[in-house]
Short mmCIF file of C-alpha atoms and ligand atoms in Angstrom, two decimals:
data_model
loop_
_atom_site.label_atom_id
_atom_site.label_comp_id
_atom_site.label_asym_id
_atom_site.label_seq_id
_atom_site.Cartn_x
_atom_site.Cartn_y
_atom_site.Cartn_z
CA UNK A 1 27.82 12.29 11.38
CA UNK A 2 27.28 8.96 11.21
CA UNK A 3 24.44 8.37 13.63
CA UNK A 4 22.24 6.43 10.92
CA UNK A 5 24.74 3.91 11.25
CA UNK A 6 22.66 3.00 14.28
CA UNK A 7 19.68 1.88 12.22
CA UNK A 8 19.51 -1.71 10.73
CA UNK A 9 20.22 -1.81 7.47
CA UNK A 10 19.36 -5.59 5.22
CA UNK A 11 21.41 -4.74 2.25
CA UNK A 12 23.62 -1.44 2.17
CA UNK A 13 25.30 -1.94 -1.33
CA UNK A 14 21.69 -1.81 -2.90
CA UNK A 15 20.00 0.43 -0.63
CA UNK A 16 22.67 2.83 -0.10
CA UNK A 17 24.06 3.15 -3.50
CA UNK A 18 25.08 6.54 -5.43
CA UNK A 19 22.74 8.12 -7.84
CA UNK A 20 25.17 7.88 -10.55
CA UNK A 21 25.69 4.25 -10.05
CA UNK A 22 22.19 3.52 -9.34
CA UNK A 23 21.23 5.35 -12.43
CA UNK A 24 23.41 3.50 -14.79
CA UNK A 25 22.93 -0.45 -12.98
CA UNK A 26 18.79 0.85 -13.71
CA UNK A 27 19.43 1.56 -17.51
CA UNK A 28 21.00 -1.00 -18.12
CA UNK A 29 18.31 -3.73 -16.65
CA UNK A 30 15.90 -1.16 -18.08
CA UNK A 31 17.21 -2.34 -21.63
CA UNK A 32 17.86 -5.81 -20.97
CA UNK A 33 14.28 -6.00 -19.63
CA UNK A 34 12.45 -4.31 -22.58
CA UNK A 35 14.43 -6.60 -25.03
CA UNK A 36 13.25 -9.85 -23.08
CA UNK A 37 9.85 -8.94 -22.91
CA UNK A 38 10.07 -7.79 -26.55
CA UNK A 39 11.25 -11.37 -27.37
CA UNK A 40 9.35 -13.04 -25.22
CA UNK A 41 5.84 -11.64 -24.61
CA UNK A 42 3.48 -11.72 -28.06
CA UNK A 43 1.41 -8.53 -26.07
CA UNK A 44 4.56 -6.17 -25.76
CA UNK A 45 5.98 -7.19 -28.92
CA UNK A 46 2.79 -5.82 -30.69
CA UNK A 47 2.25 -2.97 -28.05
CA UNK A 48 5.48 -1.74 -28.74
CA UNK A 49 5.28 -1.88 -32.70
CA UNK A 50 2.07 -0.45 -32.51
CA UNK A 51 3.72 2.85 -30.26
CA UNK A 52 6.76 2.75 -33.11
CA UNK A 53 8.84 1.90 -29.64
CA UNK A 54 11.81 -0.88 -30.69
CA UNK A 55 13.69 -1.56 -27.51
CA UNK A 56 16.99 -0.10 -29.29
CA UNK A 57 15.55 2.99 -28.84
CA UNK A 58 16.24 2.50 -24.98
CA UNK A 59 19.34 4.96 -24.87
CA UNK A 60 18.95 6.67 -21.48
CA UNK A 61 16.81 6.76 -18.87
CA UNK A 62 14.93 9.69 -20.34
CA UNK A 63 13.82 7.71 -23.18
CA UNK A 64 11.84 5.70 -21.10
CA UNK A 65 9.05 7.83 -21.88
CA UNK A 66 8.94 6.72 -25.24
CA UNK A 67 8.00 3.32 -23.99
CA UNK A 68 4.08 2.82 -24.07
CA UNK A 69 2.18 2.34 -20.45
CA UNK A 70 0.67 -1.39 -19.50
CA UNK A 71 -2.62 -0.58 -17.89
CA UNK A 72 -4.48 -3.15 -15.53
CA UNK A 73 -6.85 -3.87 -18.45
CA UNK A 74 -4.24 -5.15 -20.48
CA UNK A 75 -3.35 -7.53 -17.69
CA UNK A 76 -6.70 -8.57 -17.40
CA UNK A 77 -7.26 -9.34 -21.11
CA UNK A 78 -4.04 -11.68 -20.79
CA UNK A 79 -6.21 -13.47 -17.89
CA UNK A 80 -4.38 -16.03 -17.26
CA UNK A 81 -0.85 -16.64 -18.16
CA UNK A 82 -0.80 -14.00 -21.03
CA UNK A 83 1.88 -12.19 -19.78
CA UNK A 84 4.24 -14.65 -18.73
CA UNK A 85 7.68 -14.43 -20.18
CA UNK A 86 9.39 -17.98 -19.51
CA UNK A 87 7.73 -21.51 -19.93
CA UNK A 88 5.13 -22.16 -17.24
CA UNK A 89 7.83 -25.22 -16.33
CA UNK A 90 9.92 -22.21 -14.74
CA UNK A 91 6.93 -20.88 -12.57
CA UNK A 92 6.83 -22.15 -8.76
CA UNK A 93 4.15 -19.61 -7.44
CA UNK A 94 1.11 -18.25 -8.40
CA UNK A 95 -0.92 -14.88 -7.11
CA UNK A 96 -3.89 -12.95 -7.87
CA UNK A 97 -5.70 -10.36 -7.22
CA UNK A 98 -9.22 -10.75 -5.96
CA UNK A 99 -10.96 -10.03 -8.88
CA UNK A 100 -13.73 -7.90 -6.66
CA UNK A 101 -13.84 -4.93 -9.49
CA UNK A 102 -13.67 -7.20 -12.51
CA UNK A 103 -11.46 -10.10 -14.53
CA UNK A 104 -8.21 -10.49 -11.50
CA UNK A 105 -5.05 -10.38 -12.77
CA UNK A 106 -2.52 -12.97 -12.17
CA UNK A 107 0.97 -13.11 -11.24
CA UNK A 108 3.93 -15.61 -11.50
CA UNK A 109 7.03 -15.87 -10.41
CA UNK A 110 10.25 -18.13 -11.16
CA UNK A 111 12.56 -18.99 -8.07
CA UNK A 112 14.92 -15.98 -8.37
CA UNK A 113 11.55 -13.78 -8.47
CA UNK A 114 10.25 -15.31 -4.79
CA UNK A 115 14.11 -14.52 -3.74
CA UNK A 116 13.89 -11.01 -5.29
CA UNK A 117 10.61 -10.77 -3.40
CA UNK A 118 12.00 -12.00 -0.05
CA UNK A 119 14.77 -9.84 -0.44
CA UNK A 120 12.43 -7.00 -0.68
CA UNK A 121 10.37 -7.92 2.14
CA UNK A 122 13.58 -8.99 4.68
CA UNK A 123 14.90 -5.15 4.05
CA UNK A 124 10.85 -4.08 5.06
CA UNK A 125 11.56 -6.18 8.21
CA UNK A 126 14.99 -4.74 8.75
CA UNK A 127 13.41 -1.42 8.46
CA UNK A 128 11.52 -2.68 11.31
CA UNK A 129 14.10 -3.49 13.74
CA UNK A 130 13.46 -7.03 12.59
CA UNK A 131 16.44 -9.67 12.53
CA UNK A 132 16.83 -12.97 13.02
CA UNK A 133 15.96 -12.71 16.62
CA UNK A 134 12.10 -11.55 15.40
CA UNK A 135 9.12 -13.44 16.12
CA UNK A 136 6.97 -12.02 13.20
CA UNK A 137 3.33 -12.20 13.77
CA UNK A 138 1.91 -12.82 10.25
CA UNK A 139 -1.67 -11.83 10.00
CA UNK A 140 -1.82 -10.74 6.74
CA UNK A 141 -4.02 -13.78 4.48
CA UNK A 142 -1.86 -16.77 3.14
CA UNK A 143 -3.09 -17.53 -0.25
CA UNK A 144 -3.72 -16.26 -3.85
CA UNK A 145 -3.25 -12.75 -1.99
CA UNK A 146 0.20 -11.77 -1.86
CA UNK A 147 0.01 -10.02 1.62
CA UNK A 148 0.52 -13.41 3.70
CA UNK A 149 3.07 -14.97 1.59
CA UNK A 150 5.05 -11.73 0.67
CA UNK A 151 5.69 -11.37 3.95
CA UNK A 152 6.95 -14.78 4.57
CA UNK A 153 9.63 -14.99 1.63
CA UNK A 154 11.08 -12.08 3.68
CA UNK A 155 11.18 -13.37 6.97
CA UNK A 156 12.77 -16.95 6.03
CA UNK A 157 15.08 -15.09 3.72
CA UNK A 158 16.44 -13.74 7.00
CA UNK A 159 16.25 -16.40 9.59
CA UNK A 160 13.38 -14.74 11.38
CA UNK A 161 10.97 -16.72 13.00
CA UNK A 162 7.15 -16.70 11.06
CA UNK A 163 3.88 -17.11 12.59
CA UNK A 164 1.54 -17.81 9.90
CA UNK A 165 -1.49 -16.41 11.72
CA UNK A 166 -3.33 -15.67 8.90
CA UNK A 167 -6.36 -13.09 9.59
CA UNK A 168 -9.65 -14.35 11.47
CA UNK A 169 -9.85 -15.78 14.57
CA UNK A 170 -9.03 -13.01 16.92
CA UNK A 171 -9.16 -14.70 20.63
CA UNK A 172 -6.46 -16.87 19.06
CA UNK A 173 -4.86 -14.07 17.41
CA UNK A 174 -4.44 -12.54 21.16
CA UNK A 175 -3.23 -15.63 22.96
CA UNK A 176 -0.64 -16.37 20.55
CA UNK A 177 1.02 -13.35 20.88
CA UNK A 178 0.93 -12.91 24.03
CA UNK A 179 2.04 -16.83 24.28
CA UNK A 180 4.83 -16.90 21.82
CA UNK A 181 5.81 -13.29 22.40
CA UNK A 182 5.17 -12.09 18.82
CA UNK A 183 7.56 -8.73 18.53
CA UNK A 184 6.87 -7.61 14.54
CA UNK A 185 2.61 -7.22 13.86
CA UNK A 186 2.04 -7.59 10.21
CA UNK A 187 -1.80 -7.22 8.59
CA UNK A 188 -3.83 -4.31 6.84
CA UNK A 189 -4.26 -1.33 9.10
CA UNK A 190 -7.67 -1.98 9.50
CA UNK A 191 -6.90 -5.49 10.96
CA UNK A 192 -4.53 -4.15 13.22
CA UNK A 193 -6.82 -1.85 14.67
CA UNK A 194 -9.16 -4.65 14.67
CA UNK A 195 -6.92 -6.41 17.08
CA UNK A 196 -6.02 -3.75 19.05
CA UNK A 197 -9.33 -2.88 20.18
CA UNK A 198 -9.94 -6.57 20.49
CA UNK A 199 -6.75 -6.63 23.34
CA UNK A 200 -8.28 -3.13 25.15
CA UNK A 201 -12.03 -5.40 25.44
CA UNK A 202 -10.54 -8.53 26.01
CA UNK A 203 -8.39 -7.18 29.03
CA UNK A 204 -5.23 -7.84 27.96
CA UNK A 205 -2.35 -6.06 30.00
CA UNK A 206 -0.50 -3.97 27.62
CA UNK A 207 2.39 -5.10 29.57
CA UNK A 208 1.75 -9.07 29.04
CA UNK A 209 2.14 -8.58 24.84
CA UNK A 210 5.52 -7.70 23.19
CA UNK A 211 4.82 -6.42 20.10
CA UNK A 212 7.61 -3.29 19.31
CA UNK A 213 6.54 -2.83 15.52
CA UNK A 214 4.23 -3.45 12.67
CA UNK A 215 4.48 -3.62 9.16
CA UNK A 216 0.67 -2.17 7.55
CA UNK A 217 -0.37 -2.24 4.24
CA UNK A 218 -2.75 -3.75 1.43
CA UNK A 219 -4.95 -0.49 1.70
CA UNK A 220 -5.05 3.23 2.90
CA UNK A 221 -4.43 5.12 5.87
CA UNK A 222 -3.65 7.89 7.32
CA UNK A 223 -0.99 9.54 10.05
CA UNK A 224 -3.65 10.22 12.77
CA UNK A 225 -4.17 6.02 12.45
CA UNK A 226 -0.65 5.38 12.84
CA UNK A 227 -0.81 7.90 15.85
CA UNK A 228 -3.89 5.72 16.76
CA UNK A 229 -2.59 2.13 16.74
CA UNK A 230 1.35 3.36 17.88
CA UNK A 231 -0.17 4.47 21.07
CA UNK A 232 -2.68 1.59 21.34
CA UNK A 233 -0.25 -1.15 20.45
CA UNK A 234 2.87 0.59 22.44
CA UNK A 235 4.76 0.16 18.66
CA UNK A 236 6.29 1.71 15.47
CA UNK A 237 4.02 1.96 12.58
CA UNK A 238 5.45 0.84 9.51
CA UNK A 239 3.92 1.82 5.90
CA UNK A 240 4.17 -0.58 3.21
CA UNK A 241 2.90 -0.57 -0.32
CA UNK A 242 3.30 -2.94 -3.12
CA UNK A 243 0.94 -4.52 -5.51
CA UNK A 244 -0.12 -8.10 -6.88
CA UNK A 245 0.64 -6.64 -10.13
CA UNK A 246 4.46 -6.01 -9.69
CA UNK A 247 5.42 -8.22 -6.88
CA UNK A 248 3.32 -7.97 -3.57
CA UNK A 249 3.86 -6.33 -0.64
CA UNK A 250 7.92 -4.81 -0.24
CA UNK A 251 7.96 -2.49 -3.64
CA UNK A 252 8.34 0.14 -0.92
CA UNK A 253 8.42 0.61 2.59
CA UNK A 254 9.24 3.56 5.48
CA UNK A 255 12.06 3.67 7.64
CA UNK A 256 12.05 4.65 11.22
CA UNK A 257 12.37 8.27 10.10
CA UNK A 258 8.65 7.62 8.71
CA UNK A 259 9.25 10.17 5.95
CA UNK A 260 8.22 8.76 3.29
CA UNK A 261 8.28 5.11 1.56
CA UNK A 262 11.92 3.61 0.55
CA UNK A 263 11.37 2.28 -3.06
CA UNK A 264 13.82 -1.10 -3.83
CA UNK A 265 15.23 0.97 -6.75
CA UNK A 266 17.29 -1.81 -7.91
CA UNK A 267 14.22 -4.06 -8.43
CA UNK A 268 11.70 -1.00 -9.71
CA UNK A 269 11.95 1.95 -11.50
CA UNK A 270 9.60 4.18 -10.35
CA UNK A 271 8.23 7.53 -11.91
CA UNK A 272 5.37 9.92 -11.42
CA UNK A 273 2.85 10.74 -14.37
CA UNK A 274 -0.23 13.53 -14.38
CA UNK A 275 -2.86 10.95 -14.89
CA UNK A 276 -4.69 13.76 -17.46
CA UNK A 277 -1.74 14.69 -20.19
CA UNK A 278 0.49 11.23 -19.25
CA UNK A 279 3.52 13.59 -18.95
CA UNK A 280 5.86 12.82 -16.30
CA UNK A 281 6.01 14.69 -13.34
CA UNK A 282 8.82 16.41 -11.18
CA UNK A 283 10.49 15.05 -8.14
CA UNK A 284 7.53 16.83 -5.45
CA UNK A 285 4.42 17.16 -7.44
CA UNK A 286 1.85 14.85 -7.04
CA UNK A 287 0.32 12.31 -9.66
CA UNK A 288 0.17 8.93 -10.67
CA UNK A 289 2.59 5.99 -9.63
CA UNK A 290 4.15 3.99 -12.54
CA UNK A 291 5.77 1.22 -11.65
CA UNK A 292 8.33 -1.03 -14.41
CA UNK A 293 9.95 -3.96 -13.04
CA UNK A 294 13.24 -4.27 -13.50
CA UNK A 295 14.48 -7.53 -12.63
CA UNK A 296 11.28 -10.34 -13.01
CA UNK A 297 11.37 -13.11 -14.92
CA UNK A 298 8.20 -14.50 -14.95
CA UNK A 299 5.86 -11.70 -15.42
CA UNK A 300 7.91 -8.42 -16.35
CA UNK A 301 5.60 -5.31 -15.62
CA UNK A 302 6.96 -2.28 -18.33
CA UNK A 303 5.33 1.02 -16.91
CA UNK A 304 2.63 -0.02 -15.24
CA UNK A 305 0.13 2.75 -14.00
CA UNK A 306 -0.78 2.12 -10.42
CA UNK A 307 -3.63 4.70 -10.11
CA UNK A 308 -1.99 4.84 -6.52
CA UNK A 309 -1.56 8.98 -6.23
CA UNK A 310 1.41 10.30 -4.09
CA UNK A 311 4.72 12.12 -5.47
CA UNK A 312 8.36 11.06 -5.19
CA UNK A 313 10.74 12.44 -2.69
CA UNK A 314 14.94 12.03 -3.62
CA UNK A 315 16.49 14.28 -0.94
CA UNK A 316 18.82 11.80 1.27
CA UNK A 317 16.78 10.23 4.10
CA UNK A 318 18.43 10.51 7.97
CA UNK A 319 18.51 6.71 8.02
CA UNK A 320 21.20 6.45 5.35
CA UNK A 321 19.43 5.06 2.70
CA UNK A 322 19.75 6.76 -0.89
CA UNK A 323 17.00 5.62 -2.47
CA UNK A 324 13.85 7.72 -3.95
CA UNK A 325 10.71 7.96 -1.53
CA UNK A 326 7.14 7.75 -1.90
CA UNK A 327 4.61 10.08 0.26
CA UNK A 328 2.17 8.21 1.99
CA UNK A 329 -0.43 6.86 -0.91
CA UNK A 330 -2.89 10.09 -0.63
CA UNK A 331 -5.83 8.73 -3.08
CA UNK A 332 -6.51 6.14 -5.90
CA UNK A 333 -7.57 7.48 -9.28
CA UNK A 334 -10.54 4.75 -8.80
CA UNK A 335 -11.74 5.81 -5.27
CA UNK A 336 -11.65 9.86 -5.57
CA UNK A 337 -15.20 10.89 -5.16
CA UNK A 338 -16.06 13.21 -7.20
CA UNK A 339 -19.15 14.84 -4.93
CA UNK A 340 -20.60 18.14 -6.11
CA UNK A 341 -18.02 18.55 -8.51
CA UNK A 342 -15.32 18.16 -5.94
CA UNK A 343 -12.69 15.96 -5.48
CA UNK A 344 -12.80 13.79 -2.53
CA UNK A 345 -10.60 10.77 -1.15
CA UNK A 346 -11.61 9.21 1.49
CA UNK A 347 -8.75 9.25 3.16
CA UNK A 348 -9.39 13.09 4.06
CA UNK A 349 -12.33 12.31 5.95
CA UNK A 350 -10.98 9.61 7.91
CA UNK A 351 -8.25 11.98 8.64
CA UNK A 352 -10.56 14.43 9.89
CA UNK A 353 -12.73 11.65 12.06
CA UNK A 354 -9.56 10.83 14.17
CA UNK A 355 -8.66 14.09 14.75
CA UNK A 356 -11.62 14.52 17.10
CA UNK A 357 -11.35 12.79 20.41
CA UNK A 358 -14.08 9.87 21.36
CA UNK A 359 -14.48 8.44 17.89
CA UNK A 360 -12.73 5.71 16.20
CA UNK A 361 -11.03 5.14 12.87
CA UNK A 362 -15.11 2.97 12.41
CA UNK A 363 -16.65 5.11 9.54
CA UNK A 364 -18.48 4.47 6.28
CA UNK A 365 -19.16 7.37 3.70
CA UNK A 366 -22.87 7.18 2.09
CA UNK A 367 -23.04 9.51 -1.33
CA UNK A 368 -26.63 9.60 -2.55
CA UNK A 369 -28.38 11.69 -5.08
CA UNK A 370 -31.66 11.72 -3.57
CA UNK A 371 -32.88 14.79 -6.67
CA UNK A 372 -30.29 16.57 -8.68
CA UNK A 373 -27.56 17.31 -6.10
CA UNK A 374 -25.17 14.70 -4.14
CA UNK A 375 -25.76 14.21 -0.54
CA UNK A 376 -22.98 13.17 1.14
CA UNK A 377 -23.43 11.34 5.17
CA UNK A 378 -20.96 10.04 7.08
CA UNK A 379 -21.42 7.52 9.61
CA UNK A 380 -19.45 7.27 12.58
CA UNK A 381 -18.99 5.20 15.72
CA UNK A 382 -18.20 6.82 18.89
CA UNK A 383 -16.38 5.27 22.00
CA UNK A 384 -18.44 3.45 24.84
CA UNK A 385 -16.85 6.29 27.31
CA UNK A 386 -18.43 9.03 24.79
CA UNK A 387 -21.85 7.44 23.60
CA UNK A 388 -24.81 9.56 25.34
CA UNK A 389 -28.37 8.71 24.96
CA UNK A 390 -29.06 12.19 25.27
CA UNK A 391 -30.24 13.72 21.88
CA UNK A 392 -29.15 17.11 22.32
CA UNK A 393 -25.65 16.15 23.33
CA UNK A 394 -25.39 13.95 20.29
CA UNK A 395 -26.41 16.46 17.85
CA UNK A 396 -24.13 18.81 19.26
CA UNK A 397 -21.19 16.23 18.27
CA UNK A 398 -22.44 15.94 14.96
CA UNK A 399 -22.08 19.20 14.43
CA UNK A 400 -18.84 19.53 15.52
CA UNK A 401 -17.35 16.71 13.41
CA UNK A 402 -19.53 17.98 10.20
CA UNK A 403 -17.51 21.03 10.55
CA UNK A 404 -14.14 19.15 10.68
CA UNK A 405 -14.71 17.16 7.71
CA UNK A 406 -15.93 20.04 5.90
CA UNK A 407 -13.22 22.10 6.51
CA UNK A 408 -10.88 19.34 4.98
CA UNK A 409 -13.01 18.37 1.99
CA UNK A 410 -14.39 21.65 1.24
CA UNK A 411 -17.72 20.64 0.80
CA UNK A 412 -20.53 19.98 3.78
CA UNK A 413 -21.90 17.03 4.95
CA UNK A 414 -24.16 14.87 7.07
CA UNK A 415 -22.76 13.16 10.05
CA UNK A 416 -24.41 10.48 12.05
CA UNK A 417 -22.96 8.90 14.86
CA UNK A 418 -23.81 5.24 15.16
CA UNK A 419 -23.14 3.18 18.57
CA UNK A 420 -19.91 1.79 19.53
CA UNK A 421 -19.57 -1.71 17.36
CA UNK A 422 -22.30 -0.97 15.08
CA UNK A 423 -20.78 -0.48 11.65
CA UNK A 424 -19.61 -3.85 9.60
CA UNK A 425 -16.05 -5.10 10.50
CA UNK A 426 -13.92 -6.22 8.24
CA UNK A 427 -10.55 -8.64 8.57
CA UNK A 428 -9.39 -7.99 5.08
CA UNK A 429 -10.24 -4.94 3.09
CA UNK A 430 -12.39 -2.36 4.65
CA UNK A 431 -15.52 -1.00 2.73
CA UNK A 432 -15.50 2.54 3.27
CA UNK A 433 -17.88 4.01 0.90
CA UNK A 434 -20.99 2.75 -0.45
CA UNK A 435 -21.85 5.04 -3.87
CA UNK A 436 -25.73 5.02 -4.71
CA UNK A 437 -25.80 7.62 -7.02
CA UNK A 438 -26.89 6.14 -10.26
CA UNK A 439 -25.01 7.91 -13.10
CA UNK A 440 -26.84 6.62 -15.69
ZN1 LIG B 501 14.96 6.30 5.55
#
């Protein structure tokens, strides 16, 4: 049955490789990369002696947990160039992170790393349905962050057309693609609901704008937001993850079987690690994402822990593509909540929100500890159609969704719902929670 030879694929040989072949093409720029960095990079050289790790010891791809973890402190601490392994003569681009949480971390890259990159990103659009025939609708930020930029490697590596939109300025967000046609959306999730609520106010005709998919990353979600923009935008909803750290956006990205996240396996090697003991992980079971790159120049990544949680999937994908999945990015070691002793992401609670009709994906999670136990409210904003300035209907509704999120968290909560509009937008990032317990 060769049905999936209906889908799009950007580059078959690397994307639809054996395992065996895979396997041994990944050892073997496994070792070279190790050595390089060895050479060439004072920090591993001395993280590496220090773990008794010499990169001889690099025989299969089992040893590779032999190999000591680079955390995002350590790339901090080599704020800025640290980590580079060629001559800053050889860099052409610069990234970074935002720095929000602390010291950023910087990235460069030589040429062949911004074609590696594009490469990456052109097989995201291809996953798409993106070709050279796409008008891609760039809204993700051009700058230090690698969301704009990443996105544009890929579509010139292709001979796709680029709209560098940019994020901000939504009336002319709106009238450009619905003037130029715009067929592939690409921004955060957040942004593109953003937009598409924008389109319902502004009284756009569904029928007047083109768009057929969109490429979402840079932060969570969840599948009832997919269902949620899909339906609004009349498109596919593509997942993509990547990371300043390794490359940018394109490390991995789902297929129109939306099963999971295709890894580039011939740029990263990718493995799973119980963030508690540091032992690796099964194919299935959940943990932490480590990421080693495989094939950069400028800044080579060896086992970098993401703190992104999901699990790896290798059974063969109905698109045709061989390479290993990731599940939808479940939680981040640095945003679980823990709230009365419980776990809590708060990705489950958005989940919960948009199972219940009338309210939108508009929520922000308050944890207090107003004595000696943790409160926990959530505030949400209804729809204009289901806003009521009746008090008894509203506290009926609160009810009703405190009960939903409870019976996904596990734990019970406050819920408040605010008017339409009245919670803080964002065009980047989205705040979701604000913390002000004081754990001092
Ligand atoms: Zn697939």
């Amino acid at each position: 049955m060769n049905h999936w030879r209906n889908y799009m694929i950007w580059n078959e040989n690397a994307e639809c490789m054996g395992r065996e072949e895979k396997e041994e093409m990944q050892l073997a720029l496994f070792q070279q990369q190790v050595k390089r960095v060895y050479e060439n990079v004072p920090f591993y050289k001395k993280k590496f002696d220090d773990a008794g790790f010499h990169p001889d010891d690099l025989k299969t791809l089992e040893d590779v947990n032999k190999i000591p973890f680079t955390t995002k402190d350590d790339l901090r601490q080599a704020y800025p160039f640290g980590l580079f392994a060629v001559s800053e003569d050889d860099i052409v681009e610069i990234h970074s992170t935002s720095g929000t949480t602390g010291t950023p971390v910087v990235s460069g890259y030589t040429q062949k790393d911004i074609d590696i990159w594009g490469e990456c990103t052109a097989r995201a659009i291809a996953m798409a349905d993106g070709g050279k025939h796409s008008k891609i609708h760039n809204s993700y930020g051009y700058g230090l962050f690698t969301g704009g930029f990443g996105i544009d490697h890929g579509a010139k590596a292709m001979g796709a057309t680029v709209i560098p939109m940019s994020s901000g300025n939504t009336a002319r967000q709106l009238k450009i693609m619905e003037d130029f046609q715009s067929d592939i959306l690409t921004c955060t999730p957040s942004y593109a609901m953003y937009l598409a609520e924008s389109l319902e106010k502004e009284g756009f005709d569904a029928e007047s704008i083109s768009l057929h998919a969109g490429i979402f990353g840079a932060e969570m979600w969840t599948e009832e937001m997919r269902q949620s923009l899909e339906s609004k935008l009349g498109i596919t909803a593509h997942n993509i993850y990547g990371l300043t750290e390794i490359i940018g956006p394109g490390v991995a990205t789902e297929c129109k079987e939306q099963c999971g996240l295709h890894i580039q396996e011939d740029h990263f090697f990718a493995e799973i690690i119980d963030p508690k003991t540091l032992e690796n992980l099964e194919d299935g079971e959940t943990g932490e994402l480590v990421l080693t790159t495989l094939t950069r120049e400028g800044m080579p990544v060896i086992r970098f822990r993401t703190k992104d949680v999901t699990a790896l999937r290798r059974e063969k994908c109905d698109c045709g593509r061989t390479t290993v999945r990731i599940e939808r990015i479940t939680g981040r070691s640095d945003d679980m909540l823990k709230i009365k002793g419980v776990m809590v992401y708060p990705s489950q609670i958005e989940a919960a929100i948009l199972q219940i009709e009338g309210l939108t994906a508009n929520y922000q999670i308050h944890v207090s500890r107003p004595k000696t136990l943790d409160e926990i409210e959530v505030k949400v904003e209804t729809s204009p159609e289901v806003f009521s300035d009746e008090m008894k209907k509203i506290e009926e509704f609160e009810r009703r969704i405190a009960k939903k999120i409870q019976s996904a968290i596990g734990i019970s909560v406050d819920v408040t719902l605010v008017e339409p509009e009245s919670l803080p937008r964002s065009e980047g990032k989205a705040i979701r929670v604000i913390d002000e317990r004081n754990f001092d």
